[in-house]
PDB file of C-alpha atoms in Angstrom:
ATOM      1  CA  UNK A   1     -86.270 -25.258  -3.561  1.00 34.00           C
ATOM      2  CA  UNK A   2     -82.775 -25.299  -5.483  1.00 40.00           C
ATOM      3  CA  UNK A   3     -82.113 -28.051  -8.142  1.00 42.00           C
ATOM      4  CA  UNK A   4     -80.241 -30.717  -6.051  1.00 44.00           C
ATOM      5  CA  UNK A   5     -76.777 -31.478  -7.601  1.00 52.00           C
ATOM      6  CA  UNK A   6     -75.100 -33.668  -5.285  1.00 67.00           C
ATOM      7  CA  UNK A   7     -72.406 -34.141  -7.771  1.00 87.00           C
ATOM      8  CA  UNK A   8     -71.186 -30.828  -6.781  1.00 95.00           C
ATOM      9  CA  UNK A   9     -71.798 -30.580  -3.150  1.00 95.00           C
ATOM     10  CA  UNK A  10     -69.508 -31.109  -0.496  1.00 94.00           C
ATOM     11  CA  UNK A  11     -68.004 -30.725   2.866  1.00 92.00           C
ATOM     12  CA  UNK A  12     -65.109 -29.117   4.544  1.00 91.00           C
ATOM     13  CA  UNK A  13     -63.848 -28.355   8.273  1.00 83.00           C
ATOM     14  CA  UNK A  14     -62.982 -30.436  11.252  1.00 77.00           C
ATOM     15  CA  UNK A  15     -64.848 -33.541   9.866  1.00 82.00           C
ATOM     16  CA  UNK A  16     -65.616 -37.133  11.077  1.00 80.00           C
ATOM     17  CA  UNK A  17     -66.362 -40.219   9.131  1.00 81.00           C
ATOM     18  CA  UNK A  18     -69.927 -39.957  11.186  1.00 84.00           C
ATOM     19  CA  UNK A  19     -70.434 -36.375  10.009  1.00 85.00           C
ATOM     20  CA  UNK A  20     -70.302 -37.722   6.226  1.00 86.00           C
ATOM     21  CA  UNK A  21     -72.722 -40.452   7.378  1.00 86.00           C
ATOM     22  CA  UNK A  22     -75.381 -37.985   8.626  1.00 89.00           C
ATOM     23  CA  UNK A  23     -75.943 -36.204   5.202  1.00 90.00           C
ATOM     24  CA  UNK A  24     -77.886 -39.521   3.886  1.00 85.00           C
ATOM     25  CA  UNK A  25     -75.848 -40.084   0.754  1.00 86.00           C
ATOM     26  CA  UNK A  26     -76.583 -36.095   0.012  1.00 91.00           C
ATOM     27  CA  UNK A  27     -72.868 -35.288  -0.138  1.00 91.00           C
ATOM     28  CA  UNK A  28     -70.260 -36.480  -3.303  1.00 93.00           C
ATOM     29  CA  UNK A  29     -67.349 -35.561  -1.812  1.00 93.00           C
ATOM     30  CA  UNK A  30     -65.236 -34.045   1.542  1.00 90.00           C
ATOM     31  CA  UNK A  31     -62.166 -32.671   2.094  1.00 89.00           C
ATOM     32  CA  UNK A  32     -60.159 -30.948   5.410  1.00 77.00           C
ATOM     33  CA  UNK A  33     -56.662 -30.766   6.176  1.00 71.00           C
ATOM     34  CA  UNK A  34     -55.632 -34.100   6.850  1.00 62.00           C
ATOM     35  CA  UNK A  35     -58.992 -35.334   4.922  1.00 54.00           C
ATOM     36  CA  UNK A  36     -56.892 -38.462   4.149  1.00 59.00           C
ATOM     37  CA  UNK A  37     -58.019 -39.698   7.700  1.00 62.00           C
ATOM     38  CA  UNK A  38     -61.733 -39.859   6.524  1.00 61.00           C
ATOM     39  CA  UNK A  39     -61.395 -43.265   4.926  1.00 56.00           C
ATOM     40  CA  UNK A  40     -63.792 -45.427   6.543  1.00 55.00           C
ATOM     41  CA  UNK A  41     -65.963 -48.310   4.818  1.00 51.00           C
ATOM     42  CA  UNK A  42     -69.258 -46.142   5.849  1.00 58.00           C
ATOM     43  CA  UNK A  43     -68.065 -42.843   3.896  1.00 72.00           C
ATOM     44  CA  UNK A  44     -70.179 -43.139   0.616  1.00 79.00           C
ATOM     45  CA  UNK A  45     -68.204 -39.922  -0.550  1.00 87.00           C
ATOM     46  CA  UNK A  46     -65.195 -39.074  -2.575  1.00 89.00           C
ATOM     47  CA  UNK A  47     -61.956 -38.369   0.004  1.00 88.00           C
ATOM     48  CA  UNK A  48     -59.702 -35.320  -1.210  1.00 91.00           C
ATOM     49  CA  UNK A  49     -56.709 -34.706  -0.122  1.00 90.00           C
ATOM     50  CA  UNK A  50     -55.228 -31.699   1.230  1.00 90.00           C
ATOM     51  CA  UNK A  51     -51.572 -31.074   0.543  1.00 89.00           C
ATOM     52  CA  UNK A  52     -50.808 -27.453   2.354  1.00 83.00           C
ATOM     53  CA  UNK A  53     -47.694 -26.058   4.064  1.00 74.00           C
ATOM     54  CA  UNK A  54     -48.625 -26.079   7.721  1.00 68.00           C
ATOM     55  CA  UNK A  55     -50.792 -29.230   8.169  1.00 63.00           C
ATOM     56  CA  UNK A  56     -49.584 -32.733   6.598  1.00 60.00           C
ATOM     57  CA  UNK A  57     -45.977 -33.837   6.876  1.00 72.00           C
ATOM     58  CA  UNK A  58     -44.388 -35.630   3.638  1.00 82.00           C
ATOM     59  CA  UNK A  59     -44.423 -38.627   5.293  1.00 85.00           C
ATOM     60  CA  UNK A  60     -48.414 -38.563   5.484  1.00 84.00           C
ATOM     61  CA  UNK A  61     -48.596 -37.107   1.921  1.00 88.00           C
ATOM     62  CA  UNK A  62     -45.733 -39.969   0.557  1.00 91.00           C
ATOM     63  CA  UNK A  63     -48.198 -42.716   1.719  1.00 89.00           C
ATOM     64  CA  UNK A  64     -51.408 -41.780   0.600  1.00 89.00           C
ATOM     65  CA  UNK A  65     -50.202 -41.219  -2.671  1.00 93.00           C
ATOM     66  CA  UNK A  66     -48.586 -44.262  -2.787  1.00 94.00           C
ATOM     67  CA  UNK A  67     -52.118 -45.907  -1.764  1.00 91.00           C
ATOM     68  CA  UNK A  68     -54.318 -43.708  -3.661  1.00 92.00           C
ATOM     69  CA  UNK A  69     -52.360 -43.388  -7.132  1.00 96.00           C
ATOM     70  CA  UNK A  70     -55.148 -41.802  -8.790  1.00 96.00           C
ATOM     71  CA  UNK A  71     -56.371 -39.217  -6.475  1.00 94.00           C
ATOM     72  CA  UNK A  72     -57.501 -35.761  -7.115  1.00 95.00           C
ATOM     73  CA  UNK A  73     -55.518 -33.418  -4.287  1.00 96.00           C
ATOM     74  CA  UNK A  74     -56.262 -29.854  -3.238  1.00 95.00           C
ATOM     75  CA  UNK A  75     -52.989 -27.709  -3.373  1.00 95.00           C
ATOM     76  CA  UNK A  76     -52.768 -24.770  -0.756  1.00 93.00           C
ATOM     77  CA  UNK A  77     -55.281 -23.459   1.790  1.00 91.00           C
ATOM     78  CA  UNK A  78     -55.326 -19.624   2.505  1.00 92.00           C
ATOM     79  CA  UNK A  79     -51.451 -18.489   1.721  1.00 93.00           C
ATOM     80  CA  UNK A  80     -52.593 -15.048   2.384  1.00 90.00           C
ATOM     81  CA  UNK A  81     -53.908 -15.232   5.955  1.00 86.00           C
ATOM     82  CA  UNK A  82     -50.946 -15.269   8.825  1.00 84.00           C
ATOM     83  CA  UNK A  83     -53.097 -17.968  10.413  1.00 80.00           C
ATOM     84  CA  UNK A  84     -53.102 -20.362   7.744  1.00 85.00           C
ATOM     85  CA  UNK A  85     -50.333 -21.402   5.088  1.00 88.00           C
ATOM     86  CA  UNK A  86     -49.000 -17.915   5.760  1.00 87.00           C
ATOM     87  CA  UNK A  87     -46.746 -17.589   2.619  1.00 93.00           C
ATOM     88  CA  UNK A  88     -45.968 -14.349   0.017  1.00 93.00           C
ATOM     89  CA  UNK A  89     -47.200 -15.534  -3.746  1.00 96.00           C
ATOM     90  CA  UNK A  90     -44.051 -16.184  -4.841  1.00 96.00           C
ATOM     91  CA  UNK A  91     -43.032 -18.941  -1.800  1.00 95.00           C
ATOM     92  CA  UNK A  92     -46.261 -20.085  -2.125  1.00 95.00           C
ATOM     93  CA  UNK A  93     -45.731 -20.655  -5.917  1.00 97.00           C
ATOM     94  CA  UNK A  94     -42.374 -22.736  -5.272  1.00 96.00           C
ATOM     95  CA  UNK A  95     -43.630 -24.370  -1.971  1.00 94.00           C
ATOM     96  CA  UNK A  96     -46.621 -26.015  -3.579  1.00 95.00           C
ATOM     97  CA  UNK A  97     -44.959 -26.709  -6.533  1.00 96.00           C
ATOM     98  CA  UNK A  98     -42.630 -28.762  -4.797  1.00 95.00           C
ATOM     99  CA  UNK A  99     -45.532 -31.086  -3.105  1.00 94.00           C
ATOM    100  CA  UNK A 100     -47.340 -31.698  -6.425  1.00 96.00           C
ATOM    101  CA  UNK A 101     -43.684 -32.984  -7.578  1.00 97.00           C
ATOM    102  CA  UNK A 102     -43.119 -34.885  -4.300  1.00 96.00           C
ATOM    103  CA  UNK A 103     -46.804 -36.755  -5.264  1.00 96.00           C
ATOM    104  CA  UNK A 104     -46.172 -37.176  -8.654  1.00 98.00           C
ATOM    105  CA  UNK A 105     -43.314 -38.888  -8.206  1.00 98.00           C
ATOM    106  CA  UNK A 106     -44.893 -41.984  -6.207  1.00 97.00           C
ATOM    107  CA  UNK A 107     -48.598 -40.812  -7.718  1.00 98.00           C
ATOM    108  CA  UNK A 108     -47.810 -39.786 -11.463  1.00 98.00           C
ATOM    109  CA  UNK A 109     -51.211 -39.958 -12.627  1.00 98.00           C
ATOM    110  CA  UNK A 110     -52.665 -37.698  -9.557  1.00 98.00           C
ATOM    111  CA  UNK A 111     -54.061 -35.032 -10.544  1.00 98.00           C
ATOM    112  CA  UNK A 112     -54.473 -31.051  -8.754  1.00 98.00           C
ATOM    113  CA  UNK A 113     -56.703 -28.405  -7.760  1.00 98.00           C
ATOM    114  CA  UNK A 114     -54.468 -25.213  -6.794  1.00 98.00           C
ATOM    115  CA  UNK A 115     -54.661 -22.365  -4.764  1.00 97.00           C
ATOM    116  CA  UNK A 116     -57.135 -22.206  -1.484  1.00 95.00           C
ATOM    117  CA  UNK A 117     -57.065 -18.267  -2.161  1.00 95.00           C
ATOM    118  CA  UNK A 118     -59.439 -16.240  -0.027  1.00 92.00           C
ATOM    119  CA  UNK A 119     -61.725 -13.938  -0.686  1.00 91.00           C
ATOM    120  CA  UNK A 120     -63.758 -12.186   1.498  1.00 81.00           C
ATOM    121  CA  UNK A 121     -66.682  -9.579   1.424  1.00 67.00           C
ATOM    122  CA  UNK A 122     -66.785  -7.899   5.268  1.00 63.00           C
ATOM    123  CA  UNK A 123     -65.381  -4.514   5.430  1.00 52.00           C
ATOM    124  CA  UNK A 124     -63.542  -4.904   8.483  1.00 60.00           C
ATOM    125  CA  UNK A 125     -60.855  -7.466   7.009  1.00 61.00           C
ATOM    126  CA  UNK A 126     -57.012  -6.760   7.185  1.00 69.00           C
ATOM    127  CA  UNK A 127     -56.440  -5.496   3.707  1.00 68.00           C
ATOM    128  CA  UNK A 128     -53.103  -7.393   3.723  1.00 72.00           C
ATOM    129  CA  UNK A 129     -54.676 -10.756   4.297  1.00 81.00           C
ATOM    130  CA  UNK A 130     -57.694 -11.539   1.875  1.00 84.00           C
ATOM    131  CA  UNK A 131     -58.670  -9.577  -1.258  1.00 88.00           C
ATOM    132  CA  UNK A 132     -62.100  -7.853  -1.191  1.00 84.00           C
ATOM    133  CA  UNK A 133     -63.554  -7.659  -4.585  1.00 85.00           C
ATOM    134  CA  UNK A 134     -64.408  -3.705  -5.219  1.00 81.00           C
ATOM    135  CA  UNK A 135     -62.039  -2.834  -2.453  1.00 82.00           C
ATOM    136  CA  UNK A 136     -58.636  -1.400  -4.491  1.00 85.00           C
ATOM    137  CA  UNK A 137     -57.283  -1.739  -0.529  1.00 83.00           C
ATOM    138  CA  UNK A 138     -56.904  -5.357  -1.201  1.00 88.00           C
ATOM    139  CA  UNK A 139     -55.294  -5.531  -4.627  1.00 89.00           C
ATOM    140  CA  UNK A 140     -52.146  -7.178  -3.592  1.00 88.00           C
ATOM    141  CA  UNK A 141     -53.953 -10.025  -1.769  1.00 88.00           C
ATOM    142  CA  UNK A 142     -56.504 -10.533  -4.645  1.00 93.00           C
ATOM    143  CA  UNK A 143     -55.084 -10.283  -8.097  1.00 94.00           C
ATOM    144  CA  UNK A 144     -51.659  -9.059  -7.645  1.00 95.00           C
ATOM    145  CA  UNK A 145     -51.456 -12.267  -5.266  1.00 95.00           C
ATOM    146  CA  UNK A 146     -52.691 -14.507  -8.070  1.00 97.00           C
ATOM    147  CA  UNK A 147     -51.021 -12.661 -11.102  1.00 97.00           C
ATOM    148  CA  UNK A 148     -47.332 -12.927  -8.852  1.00 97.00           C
ATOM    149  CA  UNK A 149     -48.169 -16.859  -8.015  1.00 97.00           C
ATOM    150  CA  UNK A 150     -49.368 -17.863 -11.474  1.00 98.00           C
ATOM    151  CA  UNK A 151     -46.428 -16.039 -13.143  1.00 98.00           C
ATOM    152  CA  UNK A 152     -43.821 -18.068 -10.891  1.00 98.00           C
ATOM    153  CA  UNK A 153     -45.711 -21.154 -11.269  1.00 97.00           C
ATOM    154  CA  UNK A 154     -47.333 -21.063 -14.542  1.00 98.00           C
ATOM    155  CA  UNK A 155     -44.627 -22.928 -16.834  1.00 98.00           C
ATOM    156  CA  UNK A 156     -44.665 -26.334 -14.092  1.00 98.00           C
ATOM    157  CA  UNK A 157     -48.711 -26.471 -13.801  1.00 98.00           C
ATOM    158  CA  UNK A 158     -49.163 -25.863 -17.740  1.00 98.00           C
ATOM    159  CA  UNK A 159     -46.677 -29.113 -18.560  1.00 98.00           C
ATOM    160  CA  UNK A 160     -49.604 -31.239 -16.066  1.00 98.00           C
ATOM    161  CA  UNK A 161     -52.075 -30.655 -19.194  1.00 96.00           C
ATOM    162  CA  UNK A 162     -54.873 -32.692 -18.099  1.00 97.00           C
ATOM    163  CA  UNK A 163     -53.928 -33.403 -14.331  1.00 98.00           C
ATOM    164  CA  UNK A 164     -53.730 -29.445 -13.596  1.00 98.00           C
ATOM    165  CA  UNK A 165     -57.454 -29.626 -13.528  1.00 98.00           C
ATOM    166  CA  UNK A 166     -58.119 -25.577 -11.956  1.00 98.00           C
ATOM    167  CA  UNK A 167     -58.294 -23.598  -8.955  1.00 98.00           C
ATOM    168  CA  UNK A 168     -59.978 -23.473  -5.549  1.00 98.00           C
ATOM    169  CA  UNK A 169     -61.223 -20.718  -3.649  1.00 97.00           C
ATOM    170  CA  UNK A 170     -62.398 -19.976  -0.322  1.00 94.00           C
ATOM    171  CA  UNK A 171     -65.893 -17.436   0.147  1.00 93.00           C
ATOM    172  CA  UNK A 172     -66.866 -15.934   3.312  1.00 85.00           C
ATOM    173  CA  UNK A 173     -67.790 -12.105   4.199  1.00 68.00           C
ATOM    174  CA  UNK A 174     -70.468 -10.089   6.088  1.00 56.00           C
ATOM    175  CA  UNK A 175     -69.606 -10.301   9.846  1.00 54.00           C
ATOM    176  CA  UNK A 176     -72.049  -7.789  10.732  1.00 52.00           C
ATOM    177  CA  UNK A 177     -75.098  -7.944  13.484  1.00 53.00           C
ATOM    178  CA  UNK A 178     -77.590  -7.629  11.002  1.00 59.00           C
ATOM    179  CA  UNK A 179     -79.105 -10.076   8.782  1.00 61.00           C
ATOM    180  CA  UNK A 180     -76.808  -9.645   5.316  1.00 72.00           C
ATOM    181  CA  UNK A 181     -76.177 -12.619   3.735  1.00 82.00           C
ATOM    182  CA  UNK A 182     -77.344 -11.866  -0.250  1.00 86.00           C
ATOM    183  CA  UNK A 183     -76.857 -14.140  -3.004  1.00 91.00           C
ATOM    184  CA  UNK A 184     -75.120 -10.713  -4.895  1.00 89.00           C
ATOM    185  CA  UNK A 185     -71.996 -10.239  -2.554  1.00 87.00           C
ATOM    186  CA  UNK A 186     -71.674 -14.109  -2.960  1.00 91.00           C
ATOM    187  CA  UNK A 187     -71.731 -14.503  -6.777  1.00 94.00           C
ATOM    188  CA  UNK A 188     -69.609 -10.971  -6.842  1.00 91.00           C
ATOM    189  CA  UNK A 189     -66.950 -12.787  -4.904  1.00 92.00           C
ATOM    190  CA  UNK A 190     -66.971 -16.019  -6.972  1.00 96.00           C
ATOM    191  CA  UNK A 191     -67.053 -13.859 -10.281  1.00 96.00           C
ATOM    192  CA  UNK A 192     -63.950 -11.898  -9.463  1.00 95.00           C
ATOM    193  CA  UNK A 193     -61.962 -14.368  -9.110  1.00 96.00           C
ATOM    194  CA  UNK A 194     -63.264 -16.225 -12.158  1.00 98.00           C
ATOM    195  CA  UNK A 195     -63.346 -13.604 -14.617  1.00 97.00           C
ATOM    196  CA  UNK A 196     -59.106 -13.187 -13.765  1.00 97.00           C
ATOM    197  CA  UNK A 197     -58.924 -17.475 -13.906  1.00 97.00           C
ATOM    198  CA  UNK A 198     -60.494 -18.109 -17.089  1.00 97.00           C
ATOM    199  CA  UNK A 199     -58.184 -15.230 -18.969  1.00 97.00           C
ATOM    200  CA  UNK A 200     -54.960 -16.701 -17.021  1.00 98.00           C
ATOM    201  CA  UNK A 201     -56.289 -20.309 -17.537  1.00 98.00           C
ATOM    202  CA  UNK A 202     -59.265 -20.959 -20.193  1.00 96.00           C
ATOM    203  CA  UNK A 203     -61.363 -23.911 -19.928  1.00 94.00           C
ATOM    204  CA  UNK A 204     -59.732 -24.660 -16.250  1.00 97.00           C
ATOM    205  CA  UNK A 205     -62.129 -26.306 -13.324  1.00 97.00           C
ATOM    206  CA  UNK A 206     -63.121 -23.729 -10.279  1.00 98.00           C
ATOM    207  CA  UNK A 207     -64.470 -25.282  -6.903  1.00 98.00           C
ATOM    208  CA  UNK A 208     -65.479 -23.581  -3.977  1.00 98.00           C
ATOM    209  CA  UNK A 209     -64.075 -25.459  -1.409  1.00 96.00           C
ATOM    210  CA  UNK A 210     -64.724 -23.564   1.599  1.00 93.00           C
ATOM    211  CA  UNK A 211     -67.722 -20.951   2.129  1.00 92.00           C
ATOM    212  CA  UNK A 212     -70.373 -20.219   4.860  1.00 84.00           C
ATOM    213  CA  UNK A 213     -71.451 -17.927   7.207  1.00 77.00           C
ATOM    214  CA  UNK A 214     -68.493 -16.987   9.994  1.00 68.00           C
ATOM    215  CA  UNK A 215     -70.677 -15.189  12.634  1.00 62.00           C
ATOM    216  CA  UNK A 216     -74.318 -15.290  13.285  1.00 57.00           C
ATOM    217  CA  UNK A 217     -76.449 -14.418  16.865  1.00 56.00           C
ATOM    218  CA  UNK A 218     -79.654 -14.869  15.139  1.00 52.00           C
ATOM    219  CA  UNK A 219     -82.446 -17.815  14.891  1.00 54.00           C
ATOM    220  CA  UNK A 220     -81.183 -20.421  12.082  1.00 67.00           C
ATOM    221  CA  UNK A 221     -84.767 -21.846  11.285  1.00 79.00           C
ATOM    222  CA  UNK A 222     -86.087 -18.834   9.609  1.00 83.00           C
ATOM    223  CA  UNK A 223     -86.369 -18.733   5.698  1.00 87.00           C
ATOM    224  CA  UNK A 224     -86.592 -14.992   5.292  1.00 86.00           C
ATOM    225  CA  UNK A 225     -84.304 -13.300   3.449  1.00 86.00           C
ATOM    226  CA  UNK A 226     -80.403 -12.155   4.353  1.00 82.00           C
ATOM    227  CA  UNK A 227     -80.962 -14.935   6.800  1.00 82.00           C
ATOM    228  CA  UNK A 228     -78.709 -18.508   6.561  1.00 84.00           C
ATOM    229  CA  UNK A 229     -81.112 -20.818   5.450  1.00 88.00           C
ATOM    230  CA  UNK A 230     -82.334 -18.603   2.555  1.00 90.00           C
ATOM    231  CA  UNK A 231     -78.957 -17.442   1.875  1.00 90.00           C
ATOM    232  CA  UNK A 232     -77.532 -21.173   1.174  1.00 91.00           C
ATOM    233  CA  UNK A 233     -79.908 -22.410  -0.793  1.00 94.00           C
ATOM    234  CA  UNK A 234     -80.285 -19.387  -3.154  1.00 95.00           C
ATOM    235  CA  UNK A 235     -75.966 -19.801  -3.419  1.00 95.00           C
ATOM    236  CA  UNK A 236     -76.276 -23.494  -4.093  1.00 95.00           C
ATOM    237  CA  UNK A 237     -78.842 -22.950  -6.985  1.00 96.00           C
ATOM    238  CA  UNK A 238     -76.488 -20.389  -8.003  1.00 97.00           C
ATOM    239  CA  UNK A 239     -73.701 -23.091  -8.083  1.00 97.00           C
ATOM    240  CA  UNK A 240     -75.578 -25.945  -9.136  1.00 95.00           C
ATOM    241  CA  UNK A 241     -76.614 -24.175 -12.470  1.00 95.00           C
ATOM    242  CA  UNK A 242     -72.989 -22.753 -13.502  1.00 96.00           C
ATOM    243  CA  UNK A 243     -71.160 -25.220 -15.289  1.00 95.00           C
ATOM    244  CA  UNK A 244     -67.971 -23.679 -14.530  1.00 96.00           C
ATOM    245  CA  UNK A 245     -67.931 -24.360 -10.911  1.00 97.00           C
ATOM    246  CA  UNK A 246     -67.046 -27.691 -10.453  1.00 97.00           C
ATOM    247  CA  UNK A 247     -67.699 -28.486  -6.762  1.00 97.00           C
ATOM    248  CA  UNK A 248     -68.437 -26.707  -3.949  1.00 97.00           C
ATOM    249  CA  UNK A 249     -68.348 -26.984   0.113  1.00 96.00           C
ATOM    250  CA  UNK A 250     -69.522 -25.352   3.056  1.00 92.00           C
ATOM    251  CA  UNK A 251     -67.259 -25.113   6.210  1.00 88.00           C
ATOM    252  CA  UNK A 252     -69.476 -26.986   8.240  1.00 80.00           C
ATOM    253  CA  UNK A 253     -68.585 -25.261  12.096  1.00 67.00           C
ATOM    254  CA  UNK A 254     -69.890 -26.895  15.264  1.00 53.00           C
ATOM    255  CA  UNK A 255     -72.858 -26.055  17.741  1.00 49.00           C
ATOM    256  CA  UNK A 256     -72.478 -23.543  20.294  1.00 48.00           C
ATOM    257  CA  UNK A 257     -72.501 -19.966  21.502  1.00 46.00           C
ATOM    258  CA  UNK A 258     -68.959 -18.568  20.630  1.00 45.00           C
ATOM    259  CA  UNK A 259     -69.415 -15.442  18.650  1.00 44.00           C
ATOM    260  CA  UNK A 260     -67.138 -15.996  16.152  1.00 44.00           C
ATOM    261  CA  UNK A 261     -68.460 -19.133  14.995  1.00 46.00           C
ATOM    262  CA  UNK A 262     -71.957 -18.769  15.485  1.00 46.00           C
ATOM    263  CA  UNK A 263     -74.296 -21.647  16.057  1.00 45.00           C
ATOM    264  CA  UNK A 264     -76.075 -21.450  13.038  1.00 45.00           C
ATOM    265  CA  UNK A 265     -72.826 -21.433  11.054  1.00 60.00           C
ATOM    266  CA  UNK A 266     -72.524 -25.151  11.780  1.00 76.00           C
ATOM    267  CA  UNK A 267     -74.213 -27.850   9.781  1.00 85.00           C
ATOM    268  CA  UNK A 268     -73.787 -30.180  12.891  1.00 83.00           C
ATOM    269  CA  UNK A 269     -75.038 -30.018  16.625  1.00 78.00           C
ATOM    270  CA  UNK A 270     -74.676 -32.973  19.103  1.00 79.00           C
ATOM    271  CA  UNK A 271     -74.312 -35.508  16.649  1.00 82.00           C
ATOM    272  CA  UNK A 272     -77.323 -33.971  14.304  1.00 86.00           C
ATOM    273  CA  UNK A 273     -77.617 -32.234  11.620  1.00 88.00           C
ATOM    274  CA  UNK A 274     -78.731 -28.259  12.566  1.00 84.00           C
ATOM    275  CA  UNK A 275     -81.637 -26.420  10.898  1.00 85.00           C
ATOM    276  CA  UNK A 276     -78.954 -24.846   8.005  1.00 86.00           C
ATOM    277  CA  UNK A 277     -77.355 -28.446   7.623  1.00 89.00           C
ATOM    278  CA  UNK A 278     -80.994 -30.134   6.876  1.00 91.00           C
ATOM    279  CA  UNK A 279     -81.052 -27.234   4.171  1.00 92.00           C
ATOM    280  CA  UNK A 280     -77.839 -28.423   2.909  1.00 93.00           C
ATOM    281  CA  UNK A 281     -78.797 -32.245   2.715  1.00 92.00           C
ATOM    282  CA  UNK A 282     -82.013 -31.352   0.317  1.00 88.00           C
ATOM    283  CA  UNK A 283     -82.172 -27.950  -0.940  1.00 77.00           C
TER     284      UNK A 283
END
């Protein structure tokens, strides 16, 4: 059983106030897209807020930083993928620059966690969209992406100091028919990133804020290896023992049978928690 750290462990996706409640007081914080709308008297969990460039109009983002004049916000989610904030480095550079200034000038004590990059570790990913470490393929969505944003950014995050706190990353790969999920292609995805971050930005914060398994056809109550259960909690020991990585989240899904979200992907089934999301409550 993994060393529980529920300082670090979180939740993303399509969340509820009730979701929060199921995890027992398991879970320190929760984010999605509008994650602002979580705010409910029975959420024992730290809200943060997503400022992207698809999801959340100004006005939204204007009032809960007037409300919330401390918070911690997350700054972009997935500017590579077509599907998501959809923008080349260097708009994404100037386009989240311009929210953290929008916050900061109702919030100016907020503080920011940039980026939302993806990586990804499944061999059948558009090399344009998401950087596969090992893959040269994927250069210019993996560290020519971050090199080009952090060049055209780097002067307005550095003047922050303190309240640029780091980066955030999302994790998935593997969407094969076999079981595959290893600890290895997990901490080889996290450590690519990181070993670029910590050159560019020494003694900067890295979360995971979004990782998981994307597709899965097989039972989600066995503990044998390559399988989900034994795949999370060996990641969340991982996690839980590097002091580097701030916080972390799985993607939580929802129940069902559509392939490309696989029921065992999900943390949360009928208003329960799943097999995989009892793992994630206690290690």
């Amino acid at each position: 059983m993994s060393a529980v750290t529920y300082s670090k462990r979180g939740l993303s996706g399509p969340l509820s106030s009730q979701d929060v409640v199921l995890f027992g007081g398991t879970i320190a914080w929760c984010h999605n897209w509008t994650a602002f709308r979580l705010v409910s008297a029975a959420v024992d969990a730290e809200i943060v807020p997503m400022a992207q460039w698809k999801r959340g109009t100004n006005d939204v983002l204007r009032e809960y930083a007037r409300t919330h004049p401390n918070a911690t916000w997350l700054i972009g989610n997935e500017p590579q993928m077509p599907d998501q904030d959809s923008l080349s480095a260097a708009r994404a550079a100037g386009s989240y620059r311009e929210r953290a200034e929008m916050i900061l000038g109702i919030a100016p004590k907020s503080r920011f966690v940039i980026g939302g990059f993806l990586i990804a570790h499944d061999w059948r990913v558009d090399p344009n969209s998401c950087y596969v470490p090992d893959d040269p393929r994927t250069f210019e969505a993996g560290p020519g992406y971050w090199i080009t944003f952090w060049e055209a950014s780097r002067k307005f995050w550095e003047s922050l100091d303190d309240r640029f706190l780091g980066w955030h990353i999302h994790v998935y790969y593997r969407d094969w028919e076999e079981p595959p999920y290893e600890l290895r292609w997990f901490r080889r995805a996290v450590l690519s990133f990181y070993a670029w971050m910590r050159k560019a930005t020494p003694r900067k914060q890295l979360w995971v804020t979004e990782w998981g398994c994307l597709k899965w056809r097989f039972d989600d109550t066995t503990d044998a290896p390559g399988y989900p259960r034994d795949y999370i909690r060996r990641c969340m020991a991982w996690m839980d023992t590097r002091p580097w990585i701030q916080r972390y989240a799985w993607f939580i899904g929802r129940g069902g049978t559509d392939e490309t979200r696989g029921a065992s992907f999900a943390l949360i089934r009928n208003g329960k928690l799943t097999s995989l999301g009892e793992v994630y409550a206690n290690g």
